[in-house]
PDB file of C-alpha atoms in Angstrom:
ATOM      1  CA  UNK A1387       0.000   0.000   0.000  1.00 51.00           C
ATOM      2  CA  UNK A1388       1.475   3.316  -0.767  1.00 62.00           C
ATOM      3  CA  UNK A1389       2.921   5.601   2.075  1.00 77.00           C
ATOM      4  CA  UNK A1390       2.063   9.379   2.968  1.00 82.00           C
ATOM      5  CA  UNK A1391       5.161  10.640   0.821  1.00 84.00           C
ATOM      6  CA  UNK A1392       3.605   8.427  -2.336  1.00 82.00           C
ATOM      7  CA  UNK A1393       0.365   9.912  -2.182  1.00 80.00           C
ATOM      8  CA  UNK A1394       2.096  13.796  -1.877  1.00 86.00           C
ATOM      9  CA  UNK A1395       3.925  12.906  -4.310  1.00 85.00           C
ATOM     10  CA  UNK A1396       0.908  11.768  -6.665  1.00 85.00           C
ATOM     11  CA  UNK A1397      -0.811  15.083  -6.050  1.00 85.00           C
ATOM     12  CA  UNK A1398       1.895  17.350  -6.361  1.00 89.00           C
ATOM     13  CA  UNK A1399       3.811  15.690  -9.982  1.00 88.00           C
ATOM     14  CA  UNK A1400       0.947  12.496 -11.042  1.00 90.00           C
ATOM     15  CA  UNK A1401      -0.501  12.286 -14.114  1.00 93.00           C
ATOM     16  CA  UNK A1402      -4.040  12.789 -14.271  1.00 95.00           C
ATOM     17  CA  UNK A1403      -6.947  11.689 -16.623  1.00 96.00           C
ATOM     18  CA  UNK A1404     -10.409  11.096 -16.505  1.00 95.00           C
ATOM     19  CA  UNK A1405     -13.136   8.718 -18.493  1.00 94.00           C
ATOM     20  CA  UNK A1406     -16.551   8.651 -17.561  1.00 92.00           C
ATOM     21  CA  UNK A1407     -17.273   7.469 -13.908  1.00 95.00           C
ATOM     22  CA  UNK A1408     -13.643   6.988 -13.835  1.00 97.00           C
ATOM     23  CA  UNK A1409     -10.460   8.818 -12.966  1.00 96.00           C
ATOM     24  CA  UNK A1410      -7.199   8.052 -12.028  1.00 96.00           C
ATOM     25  CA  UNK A1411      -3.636   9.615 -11.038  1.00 95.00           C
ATOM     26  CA  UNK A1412      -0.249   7.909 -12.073  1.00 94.00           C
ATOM     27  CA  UNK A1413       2.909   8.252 -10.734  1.00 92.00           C
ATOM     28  CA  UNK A1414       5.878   6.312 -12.405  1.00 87.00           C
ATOM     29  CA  UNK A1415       8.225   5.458  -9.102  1.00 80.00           C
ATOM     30  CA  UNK A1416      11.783   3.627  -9.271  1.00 75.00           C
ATOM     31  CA  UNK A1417      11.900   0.171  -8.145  1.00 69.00           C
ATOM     32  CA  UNK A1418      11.317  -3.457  -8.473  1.00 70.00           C
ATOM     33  CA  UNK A1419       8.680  -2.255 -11.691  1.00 69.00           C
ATOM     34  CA  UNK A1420       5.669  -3.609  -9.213  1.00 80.00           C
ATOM     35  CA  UNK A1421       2.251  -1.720  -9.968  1.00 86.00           C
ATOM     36  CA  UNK A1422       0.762  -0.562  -6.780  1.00 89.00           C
ATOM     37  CA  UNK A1423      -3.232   0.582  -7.135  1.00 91.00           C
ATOM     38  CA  UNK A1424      -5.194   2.447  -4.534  1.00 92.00           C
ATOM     39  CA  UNK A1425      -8.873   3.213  -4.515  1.00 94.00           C
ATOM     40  CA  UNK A1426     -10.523   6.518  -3.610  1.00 93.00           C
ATOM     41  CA  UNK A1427     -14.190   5.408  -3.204  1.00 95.00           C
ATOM     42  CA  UNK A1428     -16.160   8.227  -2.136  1.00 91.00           C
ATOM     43  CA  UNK A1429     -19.192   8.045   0.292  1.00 94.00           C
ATOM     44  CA  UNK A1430     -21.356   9.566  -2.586  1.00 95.00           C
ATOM     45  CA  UNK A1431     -21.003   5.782  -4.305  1.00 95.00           C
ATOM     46  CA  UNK A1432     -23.012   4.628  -1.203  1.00 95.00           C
ATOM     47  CA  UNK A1433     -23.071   3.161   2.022  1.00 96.00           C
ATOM     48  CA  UNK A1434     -19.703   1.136   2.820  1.00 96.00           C
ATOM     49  CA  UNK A1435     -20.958  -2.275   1.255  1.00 96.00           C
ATOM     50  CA  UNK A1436     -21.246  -0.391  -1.697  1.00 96.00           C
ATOM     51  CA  UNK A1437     -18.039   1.017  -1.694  1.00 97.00           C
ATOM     52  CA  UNK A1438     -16.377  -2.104  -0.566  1.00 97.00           C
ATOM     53  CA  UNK A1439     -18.606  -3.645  -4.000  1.00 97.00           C
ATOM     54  CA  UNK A1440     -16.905  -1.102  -6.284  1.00 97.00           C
ATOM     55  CA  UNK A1441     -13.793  -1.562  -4.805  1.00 97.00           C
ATOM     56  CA  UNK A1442     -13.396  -5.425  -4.998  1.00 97.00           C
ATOM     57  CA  UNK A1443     -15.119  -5.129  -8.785  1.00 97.00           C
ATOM     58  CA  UNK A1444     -12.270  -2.852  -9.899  1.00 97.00           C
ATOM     59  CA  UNK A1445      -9.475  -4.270  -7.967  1.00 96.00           C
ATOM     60  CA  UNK A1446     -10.871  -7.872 -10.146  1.00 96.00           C
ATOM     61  CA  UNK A1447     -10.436  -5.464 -13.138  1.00 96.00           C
ATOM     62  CA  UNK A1448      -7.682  -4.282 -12.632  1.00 95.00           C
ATOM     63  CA  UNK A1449      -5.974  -7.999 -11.790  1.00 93.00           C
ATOM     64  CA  UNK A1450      -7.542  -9.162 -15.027  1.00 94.00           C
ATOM     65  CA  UNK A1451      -5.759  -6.945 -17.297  1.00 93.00           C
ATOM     66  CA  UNK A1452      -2.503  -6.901 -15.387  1.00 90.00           C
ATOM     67  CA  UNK A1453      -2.956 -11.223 -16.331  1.00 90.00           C
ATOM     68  CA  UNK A1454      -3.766 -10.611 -19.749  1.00 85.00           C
ATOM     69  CA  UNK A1455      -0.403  -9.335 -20.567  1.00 75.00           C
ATOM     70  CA  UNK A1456       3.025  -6.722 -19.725  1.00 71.00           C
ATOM     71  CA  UNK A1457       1.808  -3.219 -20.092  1.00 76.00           C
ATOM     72  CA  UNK A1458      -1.676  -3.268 -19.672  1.00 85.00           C
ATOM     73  CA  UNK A1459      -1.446  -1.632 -16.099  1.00 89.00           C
ATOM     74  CA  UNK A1460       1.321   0.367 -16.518  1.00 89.00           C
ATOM     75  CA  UNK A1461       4.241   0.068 -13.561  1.00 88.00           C
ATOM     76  CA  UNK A1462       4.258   2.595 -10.881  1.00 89.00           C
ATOM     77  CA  UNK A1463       1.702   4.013  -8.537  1.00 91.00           C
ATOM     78  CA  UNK A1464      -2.188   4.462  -9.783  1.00 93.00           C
ATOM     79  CA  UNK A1465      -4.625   6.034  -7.480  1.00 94.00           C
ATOM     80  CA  UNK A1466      -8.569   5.041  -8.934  1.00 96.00           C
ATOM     81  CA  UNK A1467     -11.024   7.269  -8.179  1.00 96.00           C
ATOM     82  CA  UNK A1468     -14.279   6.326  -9.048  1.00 96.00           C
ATOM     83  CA  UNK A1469     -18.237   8.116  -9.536  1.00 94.00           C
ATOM     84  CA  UNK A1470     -21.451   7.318  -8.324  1.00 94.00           C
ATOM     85  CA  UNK A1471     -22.176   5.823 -11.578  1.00 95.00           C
ATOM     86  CA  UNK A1472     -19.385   3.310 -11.625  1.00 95.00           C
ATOM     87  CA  UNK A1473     -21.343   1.144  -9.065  1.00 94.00           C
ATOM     88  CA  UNK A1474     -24.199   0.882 -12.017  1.00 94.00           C
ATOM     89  CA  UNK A1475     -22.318  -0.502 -14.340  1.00 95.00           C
ATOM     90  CA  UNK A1476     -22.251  -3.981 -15.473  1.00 95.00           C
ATOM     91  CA  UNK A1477     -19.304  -5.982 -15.548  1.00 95.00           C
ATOM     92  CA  UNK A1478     -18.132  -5.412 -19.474  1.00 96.00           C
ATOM     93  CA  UNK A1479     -19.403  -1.594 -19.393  1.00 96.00           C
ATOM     94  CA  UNK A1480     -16.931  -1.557 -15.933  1.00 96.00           C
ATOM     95  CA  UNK A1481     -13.703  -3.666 -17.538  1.00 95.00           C
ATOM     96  CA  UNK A1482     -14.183  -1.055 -20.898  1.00 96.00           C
ATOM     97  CA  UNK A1483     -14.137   1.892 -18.686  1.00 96.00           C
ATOM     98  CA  UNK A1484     -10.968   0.735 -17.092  1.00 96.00           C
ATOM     99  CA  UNK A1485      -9.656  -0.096 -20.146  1.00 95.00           C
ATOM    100  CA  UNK A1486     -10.079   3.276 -21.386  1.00 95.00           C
ATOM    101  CA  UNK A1487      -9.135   5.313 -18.653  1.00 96.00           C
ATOM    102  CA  UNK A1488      -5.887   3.344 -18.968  1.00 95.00           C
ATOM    103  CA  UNK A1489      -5.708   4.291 -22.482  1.00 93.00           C
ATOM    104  CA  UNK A1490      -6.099   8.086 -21.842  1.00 94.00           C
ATOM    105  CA  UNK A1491      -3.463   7.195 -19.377  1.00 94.00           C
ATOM    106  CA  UNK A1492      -0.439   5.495 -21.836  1.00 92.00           C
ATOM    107  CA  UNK A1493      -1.334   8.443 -24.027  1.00 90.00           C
ATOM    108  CA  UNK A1494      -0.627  11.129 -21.335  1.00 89.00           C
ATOM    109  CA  UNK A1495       2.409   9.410 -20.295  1.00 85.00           C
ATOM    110  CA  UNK A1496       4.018   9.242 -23.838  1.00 83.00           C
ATOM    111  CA  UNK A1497       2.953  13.194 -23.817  1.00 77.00           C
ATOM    112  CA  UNK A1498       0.046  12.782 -26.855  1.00 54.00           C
ATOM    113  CA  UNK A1499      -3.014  14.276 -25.396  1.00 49.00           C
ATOM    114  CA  UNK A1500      -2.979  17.511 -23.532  1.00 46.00           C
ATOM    115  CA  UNK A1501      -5.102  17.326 -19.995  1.00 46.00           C
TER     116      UNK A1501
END
């Protein structure tokens, strides 16, 4: 789980993008080239089963695509935020959204797409 100092860090020099109920904040750190993802579920989502939902949904995302092959979750530190409406979406509509916030993502890292 990422320390104080990562998350000051995030705020202060992170990339940031956003696509539909989704938005996240990357950091790329030095080290051992482990991806390390934190969720920022807010109580607007719902009550704390509902968070705790959205949270296990997208962390099962998330694992999926870092399976399906090097690169899909890019290394470093990624802090998901995520809408009200991410908790209404069905499984596929949820694994595309991911998929395209990290899109946005690897095209704000290699400097394409201005924020």
């Amino acid at each position: 789980m990422p320390d104080r100092r990562t998350f000051v860090a995030l705020r202060a020099s992170g990339i940031r993008v956003r696509r539909g109920p989704l938005s996240a904040t990357y950091l790329a750190v030095d080290g051992d080239g482990a991806t390390q993802v934190a969720y920022a579920i807010t109580k607007r989502v719902g009550g704390a089963v509902e968070r705790n939902r959205l949270r296990r949904r997208l962390r099962a995302v998330f694992a999926d695509l870092a399976r399906e092959g090097r690169g899909a979750v890019p290394e470093g530190v990624l802090l998901v935020s995520a809408g009200p409406e991410a908790s209404d979406r069905d499984p596929e509509e949820l694994r595309n959204d991911v998929k395209r916030l990290l899109a946005a993502l690897e095209t704000r890292r290699i400097g394409g797409e201005a924020p």
